[in-house]
PDB file of C-alpha atoms in Angstrom:
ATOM      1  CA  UNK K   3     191.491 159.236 155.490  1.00  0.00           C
ATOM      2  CA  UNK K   4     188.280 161.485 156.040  1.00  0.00           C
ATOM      3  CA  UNK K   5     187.911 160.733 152.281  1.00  0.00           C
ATOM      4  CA  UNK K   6     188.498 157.134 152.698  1.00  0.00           C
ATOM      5  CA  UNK K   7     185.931 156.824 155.499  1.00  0.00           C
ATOM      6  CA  UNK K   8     183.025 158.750 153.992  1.00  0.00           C
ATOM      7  CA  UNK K   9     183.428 156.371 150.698  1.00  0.00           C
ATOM      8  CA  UNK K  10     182.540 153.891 153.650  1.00  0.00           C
ATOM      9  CA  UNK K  11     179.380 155.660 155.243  1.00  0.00           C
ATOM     10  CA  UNK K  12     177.744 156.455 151.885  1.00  0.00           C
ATOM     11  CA  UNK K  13     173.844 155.442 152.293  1.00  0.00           C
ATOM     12  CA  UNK K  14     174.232 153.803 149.052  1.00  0.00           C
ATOM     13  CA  UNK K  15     176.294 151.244 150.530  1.00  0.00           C
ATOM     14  CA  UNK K  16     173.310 149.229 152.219  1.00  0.00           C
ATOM     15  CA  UNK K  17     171.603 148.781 149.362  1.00  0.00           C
ATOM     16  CA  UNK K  18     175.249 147.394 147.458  1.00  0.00           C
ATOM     17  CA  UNK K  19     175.072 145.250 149.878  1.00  0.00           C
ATOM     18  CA  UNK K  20     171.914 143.770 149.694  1.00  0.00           C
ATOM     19  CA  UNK K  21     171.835 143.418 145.651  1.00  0.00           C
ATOM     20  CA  UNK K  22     175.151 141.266 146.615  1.00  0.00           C
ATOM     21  CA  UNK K  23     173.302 139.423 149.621  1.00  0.00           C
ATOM     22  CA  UNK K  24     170.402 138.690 146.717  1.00  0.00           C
ATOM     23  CA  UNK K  25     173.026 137.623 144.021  1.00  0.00           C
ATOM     24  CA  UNK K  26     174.254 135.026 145.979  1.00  0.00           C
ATOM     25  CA  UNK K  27     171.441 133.840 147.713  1.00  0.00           C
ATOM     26  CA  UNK K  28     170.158 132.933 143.937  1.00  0.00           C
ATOM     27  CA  UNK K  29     173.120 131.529 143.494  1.00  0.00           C
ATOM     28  CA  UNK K  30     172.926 129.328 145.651  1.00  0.00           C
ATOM     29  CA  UNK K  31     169.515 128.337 145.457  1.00  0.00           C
ATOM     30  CA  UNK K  32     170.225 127.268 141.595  1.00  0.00           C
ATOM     31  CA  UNK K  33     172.897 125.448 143.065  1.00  0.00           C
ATOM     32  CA  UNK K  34     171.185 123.148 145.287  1.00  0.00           C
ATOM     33  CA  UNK K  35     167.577 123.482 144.750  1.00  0.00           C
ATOM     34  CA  UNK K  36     165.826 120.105 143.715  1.00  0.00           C
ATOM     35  CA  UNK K  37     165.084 119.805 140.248  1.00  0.00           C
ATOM     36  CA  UNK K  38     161.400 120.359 139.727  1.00  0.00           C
ATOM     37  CA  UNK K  39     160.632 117.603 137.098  1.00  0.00           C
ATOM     38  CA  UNK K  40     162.610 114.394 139.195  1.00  0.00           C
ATOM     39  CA  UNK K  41     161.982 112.309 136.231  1.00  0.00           C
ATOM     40  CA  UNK K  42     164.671 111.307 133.465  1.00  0.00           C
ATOM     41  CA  UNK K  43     164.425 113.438 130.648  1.00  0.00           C
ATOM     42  CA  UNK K  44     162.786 111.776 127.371  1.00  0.00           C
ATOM     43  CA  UNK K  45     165.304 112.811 124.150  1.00  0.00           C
ATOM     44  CA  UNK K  46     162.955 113.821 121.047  1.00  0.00           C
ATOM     45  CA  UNK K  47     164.348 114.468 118.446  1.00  0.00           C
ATOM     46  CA  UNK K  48     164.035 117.324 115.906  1.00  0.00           C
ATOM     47  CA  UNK K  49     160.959 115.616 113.846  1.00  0.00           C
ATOM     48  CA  UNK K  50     158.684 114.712 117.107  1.00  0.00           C
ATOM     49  CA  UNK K  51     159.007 118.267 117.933  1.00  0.00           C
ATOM     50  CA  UNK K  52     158.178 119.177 114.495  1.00  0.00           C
ATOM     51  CA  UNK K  53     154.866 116.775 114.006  1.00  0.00           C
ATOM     52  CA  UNK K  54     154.394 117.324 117.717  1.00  0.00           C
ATOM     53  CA  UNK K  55     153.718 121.817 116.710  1.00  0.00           C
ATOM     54  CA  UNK K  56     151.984 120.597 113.533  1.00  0.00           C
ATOM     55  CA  UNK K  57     149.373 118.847 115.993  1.00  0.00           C
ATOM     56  CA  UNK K  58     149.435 121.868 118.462  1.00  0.00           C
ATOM     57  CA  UNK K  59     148.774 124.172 115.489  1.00  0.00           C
ATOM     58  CA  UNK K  60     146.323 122.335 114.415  1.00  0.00           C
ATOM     59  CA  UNK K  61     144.493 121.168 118.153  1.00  0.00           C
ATOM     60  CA  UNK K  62     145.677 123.592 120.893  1.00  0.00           C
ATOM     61  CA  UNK K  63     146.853 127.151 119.275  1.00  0.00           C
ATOM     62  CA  UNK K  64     143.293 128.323 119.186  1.00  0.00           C
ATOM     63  CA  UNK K  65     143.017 128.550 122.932  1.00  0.00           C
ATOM     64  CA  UNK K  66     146.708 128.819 124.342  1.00  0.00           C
ATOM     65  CA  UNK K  67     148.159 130.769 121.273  1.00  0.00           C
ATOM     66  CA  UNK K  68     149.859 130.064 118.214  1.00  0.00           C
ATOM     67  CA  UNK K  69     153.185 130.380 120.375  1.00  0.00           C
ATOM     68  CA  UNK K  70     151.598 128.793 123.438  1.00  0.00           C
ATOM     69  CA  UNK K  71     152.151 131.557 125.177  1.00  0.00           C
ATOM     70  CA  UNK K  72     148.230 131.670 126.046  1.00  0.00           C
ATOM     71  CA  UNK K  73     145.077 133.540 125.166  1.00  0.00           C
ATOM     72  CA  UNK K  74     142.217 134.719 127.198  1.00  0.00           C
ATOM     73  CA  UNK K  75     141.024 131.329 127.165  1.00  0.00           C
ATOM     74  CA  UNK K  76     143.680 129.205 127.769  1.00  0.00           C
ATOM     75  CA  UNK K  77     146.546 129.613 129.910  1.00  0.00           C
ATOM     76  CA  UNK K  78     150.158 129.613 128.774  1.00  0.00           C
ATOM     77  CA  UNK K  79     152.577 126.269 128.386  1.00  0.00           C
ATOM     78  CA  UNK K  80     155.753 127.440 127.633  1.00  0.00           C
ATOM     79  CA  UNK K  81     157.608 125.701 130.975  1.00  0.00           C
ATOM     80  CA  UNK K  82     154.784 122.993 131.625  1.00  0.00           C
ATOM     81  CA  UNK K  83     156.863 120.353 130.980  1.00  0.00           C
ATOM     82  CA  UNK K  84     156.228 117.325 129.049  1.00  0.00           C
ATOM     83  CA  UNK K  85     154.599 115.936 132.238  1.00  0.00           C
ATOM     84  CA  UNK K  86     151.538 118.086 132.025  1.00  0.00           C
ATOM     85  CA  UNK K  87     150.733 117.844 128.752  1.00  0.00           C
ATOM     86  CA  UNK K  88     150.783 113.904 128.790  1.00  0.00           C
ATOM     87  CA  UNK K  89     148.458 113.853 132.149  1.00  0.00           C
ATOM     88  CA  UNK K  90     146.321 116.463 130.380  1.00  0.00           C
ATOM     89  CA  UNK K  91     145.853 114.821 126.727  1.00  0.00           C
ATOM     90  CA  UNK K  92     146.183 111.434 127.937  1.00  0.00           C
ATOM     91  CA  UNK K  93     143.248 111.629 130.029  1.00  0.00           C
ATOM     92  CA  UNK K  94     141.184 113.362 127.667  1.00  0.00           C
ATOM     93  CA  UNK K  95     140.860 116.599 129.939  1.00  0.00           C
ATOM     94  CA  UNK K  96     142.494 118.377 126.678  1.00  0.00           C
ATOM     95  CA  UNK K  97     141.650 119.496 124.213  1.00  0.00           C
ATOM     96  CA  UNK K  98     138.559 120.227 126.424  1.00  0.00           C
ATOM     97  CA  UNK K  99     134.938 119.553 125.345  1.00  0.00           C
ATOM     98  CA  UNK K 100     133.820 122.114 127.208  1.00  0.00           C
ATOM     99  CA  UNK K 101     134.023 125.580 129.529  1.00  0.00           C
ATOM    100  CA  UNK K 102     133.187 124.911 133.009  1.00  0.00           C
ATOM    101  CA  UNK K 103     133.993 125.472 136.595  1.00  0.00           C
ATOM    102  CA  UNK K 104     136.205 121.759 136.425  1.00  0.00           C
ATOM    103  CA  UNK K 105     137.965 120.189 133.022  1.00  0.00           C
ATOM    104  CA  UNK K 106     136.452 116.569 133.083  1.00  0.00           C
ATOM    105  CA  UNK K 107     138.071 113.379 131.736  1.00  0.00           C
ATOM    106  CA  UNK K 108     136.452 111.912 128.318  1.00  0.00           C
ATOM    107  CA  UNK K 109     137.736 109.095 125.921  1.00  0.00           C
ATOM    108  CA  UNK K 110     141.710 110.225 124.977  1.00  0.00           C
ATOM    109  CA  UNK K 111     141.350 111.736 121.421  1.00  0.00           C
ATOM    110  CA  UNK K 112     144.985 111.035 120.319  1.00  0.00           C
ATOM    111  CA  UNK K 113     147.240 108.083 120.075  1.00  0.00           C
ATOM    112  CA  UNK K 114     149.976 107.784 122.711  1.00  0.00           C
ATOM    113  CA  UNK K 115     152.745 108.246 119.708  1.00  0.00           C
ATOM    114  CA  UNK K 116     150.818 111.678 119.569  1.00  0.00           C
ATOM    115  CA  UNK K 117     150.691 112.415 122.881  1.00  0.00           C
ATOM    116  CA  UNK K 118     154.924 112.126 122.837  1.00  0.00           C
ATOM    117  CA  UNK K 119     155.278 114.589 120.229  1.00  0.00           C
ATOM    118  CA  UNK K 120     152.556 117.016 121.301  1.00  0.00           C
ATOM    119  CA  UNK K 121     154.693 116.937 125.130  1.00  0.00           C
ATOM    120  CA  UNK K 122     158.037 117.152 123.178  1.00  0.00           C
ATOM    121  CA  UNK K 123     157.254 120.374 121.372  1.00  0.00           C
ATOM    122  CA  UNK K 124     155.560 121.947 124.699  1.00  0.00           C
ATOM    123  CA  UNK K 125     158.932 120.424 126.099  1.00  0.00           C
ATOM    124  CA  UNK K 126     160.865 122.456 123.477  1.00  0.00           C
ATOM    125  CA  UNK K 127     159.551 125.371 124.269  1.00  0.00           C
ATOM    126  CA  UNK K 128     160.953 125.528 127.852  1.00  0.00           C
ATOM    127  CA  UNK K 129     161.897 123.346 130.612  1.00  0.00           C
ATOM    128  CA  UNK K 130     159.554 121.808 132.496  1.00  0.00           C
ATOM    129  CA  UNK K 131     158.316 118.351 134.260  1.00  0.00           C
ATOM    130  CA  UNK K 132     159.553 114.895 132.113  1.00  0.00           C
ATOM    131  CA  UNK K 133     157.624 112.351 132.013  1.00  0.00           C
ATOM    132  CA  UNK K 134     158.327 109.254 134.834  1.00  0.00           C
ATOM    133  CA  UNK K 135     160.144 106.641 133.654  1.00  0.00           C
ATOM    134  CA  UNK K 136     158.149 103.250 134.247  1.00  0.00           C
ATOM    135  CA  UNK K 137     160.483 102.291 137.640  1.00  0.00           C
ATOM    136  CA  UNK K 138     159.431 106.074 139.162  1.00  0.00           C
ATOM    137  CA  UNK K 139     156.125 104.788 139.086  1.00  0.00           C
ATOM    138  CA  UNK K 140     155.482 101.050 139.556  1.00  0.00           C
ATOM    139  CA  UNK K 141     153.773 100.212 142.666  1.00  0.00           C
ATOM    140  CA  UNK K 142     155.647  96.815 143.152  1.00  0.00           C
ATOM    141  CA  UNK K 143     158.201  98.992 144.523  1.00  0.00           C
ATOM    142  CA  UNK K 144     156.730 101.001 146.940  1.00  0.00           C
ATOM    143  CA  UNK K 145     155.756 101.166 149.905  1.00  0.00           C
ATOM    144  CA  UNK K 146     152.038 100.927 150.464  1.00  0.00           C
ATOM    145  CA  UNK K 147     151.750 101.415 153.908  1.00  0.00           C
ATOM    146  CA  UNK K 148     154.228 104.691 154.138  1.00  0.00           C
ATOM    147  CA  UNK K 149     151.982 105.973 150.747  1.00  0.00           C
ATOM    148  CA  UNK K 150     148.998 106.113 152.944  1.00  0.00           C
ATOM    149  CA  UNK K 151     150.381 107.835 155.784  1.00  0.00           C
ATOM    150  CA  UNK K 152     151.423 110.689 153.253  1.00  0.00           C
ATOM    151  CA  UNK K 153     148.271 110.434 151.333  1.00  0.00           C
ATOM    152  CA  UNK K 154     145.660 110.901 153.937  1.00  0.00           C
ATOM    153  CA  UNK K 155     148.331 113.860 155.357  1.00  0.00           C
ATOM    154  CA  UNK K 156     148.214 115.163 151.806  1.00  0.00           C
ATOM    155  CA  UNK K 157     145.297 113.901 149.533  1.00  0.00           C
ATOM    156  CA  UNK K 158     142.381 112.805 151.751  1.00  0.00           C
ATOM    157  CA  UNK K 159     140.692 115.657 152.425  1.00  0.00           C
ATOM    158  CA  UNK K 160     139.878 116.005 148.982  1.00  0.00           C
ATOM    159  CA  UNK K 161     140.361 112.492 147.292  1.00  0.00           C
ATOM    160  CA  UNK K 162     138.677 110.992 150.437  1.00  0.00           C
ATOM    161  CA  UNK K 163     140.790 108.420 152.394  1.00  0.00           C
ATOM    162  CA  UNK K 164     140.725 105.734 150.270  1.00  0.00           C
ATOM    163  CA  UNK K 165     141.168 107.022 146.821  1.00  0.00           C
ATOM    164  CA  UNK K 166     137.204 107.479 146.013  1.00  0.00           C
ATOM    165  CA  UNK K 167     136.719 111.127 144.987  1.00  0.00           C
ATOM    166  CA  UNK K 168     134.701 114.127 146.991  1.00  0.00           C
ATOM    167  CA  UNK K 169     133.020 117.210 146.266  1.00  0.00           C
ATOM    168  CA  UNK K 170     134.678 120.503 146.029  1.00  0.00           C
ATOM    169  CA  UNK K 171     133.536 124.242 146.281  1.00  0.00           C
ATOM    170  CA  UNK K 172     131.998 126.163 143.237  1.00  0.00           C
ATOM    171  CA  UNK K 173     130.795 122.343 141.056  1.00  0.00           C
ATOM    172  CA  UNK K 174     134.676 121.243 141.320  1.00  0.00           C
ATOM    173  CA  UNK K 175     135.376 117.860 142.550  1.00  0.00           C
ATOM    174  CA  UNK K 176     138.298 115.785 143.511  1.00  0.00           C
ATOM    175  CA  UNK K 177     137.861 112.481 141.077  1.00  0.00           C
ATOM    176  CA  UNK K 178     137.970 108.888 142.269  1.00  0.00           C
ATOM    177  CA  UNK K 179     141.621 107.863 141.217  1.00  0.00           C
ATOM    178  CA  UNK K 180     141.329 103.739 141.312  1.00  0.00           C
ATOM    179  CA  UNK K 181     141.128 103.632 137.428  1.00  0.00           C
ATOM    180  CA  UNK K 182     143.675 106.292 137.155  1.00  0.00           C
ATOM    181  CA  UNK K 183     147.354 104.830 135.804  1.00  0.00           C
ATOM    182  CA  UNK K 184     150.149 105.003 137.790  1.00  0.00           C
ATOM    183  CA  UNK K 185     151.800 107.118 135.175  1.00  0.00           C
ATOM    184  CA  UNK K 186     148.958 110.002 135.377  1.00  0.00           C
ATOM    185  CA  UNK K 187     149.124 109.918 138.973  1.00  0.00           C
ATOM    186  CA  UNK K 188     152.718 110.935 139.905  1.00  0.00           C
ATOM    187  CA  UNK K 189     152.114 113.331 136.550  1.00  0.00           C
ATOM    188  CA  UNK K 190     149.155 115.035 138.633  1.00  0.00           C
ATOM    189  CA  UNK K 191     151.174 115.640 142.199  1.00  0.00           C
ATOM    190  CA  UNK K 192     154.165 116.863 140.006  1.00  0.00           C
ATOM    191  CA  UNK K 193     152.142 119.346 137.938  1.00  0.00           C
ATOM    192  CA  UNK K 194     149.190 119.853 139.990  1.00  0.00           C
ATOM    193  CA  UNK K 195     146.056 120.305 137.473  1.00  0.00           C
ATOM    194  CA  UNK K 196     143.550 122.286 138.487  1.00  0.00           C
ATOM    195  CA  UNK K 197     142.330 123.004 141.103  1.00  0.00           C
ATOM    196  CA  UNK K 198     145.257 120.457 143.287  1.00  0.00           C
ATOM    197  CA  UNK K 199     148.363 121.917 144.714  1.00  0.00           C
ATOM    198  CA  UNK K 200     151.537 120.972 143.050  1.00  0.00           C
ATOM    199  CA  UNK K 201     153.330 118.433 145.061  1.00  0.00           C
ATOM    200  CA  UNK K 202     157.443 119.039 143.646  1.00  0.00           C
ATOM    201  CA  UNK K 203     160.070 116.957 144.742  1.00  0.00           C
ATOM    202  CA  UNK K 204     160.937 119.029 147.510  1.00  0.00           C
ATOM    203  CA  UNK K 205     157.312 118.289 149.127  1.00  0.00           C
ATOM    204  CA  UNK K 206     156.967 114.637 148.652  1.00  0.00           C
ATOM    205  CA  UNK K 207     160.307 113.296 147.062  1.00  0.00           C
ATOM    206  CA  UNK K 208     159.648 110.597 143.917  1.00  0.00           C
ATOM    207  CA  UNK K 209     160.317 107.512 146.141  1.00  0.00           C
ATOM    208  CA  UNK K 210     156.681 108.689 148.382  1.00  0.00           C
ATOM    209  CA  UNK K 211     155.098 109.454 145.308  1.00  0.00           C
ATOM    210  CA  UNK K 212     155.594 105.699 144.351  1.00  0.00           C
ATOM    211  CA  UNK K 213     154.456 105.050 148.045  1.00  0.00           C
ATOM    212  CA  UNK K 214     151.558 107.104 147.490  1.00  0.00           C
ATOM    213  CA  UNK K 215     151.087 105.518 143.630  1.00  0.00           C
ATOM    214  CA  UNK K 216     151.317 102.098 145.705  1.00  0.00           C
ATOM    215  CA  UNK K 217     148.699 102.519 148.226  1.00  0.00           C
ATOM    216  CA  UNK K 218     146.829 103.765 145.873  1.00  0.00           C
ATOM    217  CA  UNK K 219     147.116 100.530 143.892  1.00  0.00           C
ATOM    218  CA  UNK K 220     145.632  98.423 146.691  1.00  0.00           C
ATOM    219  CA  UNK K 221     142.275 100.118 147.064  1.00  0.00           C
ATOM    220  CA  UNK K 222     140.520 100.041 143.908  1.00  0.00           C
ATOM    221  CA  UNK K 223     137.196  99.302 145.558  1.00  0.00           C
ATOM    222  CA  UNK K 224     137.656  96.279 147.547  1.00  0.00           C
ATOM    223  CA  UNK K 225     136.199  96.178 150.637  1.00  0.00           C
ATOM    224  CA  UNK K 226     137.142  93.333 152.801  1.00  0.00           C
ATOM    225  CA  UNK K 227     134.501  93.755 155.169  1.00  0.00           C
ATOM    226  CA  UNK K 228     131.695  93.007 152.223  1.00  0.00           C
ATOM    227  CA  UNK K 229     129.658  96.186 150.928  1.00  0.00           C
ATOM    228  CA  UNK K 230     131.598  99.133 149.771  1.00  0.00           C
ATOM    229  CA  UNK K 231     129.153 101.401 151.020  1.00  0.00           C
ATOM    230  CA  UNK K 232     130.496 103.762 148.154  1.00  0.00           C
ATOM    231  CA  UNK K 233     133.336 103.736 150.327  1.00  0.00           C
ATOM    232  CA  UNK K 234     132.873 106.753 151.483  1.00  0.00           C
ATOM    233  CA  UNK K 235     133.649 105.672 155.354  1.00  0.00           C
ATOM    234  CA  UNK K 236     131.465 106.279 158.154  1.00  0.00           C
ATOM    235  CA  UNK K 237     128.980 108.995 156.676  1.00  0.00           C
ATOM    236  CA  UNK K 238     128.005 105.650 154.744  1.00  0.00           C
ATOM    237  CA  UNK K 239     128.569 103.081 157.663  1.00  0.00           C
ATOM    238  CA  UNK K 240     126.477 105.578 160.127  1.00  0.00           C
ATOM    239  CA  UNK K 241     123.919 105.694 157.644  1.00  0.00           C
ATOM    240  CA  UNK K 242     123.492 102.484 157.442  1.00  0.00           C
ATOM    241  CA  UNK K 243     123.719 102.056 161.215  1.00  0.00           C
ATOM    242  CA  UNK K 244     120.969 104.485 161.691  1.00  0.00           C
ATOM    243  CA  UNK K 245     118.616 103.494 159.363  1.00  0.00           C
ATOM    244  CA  UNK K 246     119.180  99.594 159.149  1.00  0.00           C
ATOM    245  CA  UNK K 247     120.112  99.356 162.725  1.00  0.00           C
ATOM    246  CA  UNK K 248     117.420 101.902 164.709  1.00  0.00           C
ATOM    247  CA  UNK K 249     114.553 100.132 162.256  1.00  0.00           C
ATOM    248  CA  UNK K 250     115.232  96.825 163.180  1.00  0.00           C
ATOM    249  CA  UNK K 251     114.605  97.858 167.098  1.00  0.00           C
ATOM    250  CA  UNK K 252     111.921 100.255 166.164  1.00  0.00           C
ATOM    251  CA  UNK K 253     110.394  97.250 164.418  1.00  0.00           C
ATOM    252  CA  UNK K 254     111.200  94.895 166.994  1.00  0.00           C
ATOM    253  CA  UNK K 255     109.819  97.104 169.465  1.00  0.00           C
ATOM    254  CA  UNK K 256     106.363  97.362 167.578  1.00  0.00           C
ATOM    255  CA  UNK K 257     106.208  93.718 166.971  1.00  0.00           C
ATOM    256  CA  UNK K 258     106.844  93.127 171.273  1.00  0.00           C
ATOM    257  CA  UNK K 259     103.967  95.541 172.019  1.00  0.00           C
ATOM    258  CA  UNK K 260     101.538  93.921 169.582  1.00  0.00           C
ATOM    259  CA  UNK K 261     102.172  90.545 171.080  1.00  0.00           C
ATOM    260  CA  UNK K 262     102.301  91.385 174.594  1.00  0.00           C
ATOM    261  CA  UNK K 263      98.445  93.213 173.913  1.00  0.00           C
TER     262      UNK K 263
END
């Protein structure tokens, strides 16, 4: 018995316990976690993935590494997903022109048949965001009006509240995403490029990103009180109000004291 109870006091057993305690908790968590892609998974088969490395070899190894597994210049993409590499070639960000504090967008350098078997090799190499399917991200069927609620709680403060773009610390800025396609959207809150947080489904599910992508879709520009102002809300409008509006009494104030003398 006194053998039987030491066995059970032994100082090692809090720490059995707790390797248990972590085994299942990671259990779990596999278990029921949200997937971190939320979009159907495209099938490539074996010779996209093969043409797809060929054009990695020959485009992207010299920065992120002949295995992708990065270089001092480029960070790694093995688990990316085929989601970032679409948003980032088929916007032109990559390859990139240039080293600078922010990755702009230029004219797309590769075909779209390109673009699917550059994202199914950096697919291959390890699981990662799929591409949306074309329901996940039509606008038609969201909701605008619950995508802004969610996008001015999430994106304004950097996209500005309408979609038009904003100035960021160190030269980075937030660009103006009316021209940006629905597709590239949901791919940038899924992946989060740059200098943007990633957004996974367990933040804003896919059904408010296709809000989001649908409020989005309304802005573009108009302004249906006239001028756009550069939409840029009331640091424009109180510009205007101050210049426009206290010149026109200033002059009108000028023009009653020269009459009445």
């Amino acid at each position: 018995m006194k053998a039987l109870a030491a066995r059970r006091q032994d100082r090692r057993a809090p720490i059995v316990l707790l390797l248990l305690a972590l085994l299942l908790t990671g259990a779990l968590y596999a278990v029921l976690a949200p997937t971190s892609a939320g979009a159907a998974t495209v099938k490539a088969d074996a010779t996209d993935i093969a043409t797809g490395e060929k054009l990695f070899q020959a485009n992207c190894a010299t920065c992120h590494g002949p295995s992708a597994a990065g270089t001092a210049s480029g960070p790694s993409l093995i688990g990316v997903g085929a989601a970032a590499v679409d948003f980032q070639v088929g916007t032109g960000r990559m390859p990139a022109q240039m080293n600078g504090p922010q990755i702009e967008a230029k004219p797309v350098q590769f075909e779209q048949e390109e673009i699917n078997q550059l994202a199914a090799y950096v697919a291959s190499l390890g699981a990662g965001p799929a591409i949306p399917t074309a329901e996940m991200v039509d606008p038609k069927l969201g909701d605008a009006s619950n995508g802004m609620a969610i996008f001015r709680t999430n994106c304004a403060m950097c996209h500005n509240a309408v979609g038009a773009g904003g100035a960021l610390s160190q030269g980075k800025f937030a660009p103006k995403l009316w021209d940006t396609t629905p597709t590239h959207i949901y791919e940038a809150m899924l992946t989060g490029p740059q200098s943007m947080p990633v957004f996974n489904d367990a933040n804003i599910t896919p059904e408010e990103k296709r809000d989001v992508i649908a409020f989005i879709d309304q802005q573009g520009g108009a302004s249906p009180g006239g001028l756009t102002l550069g939409a840029l809300g009331p640091v424009s409008e109180g510009l205007w109000a101050w210049v426009v509006g206290l010149g026109l009494l200033i002059g009108a104030a000028v023009w009653i004291g020269a009459k009445s003398s």
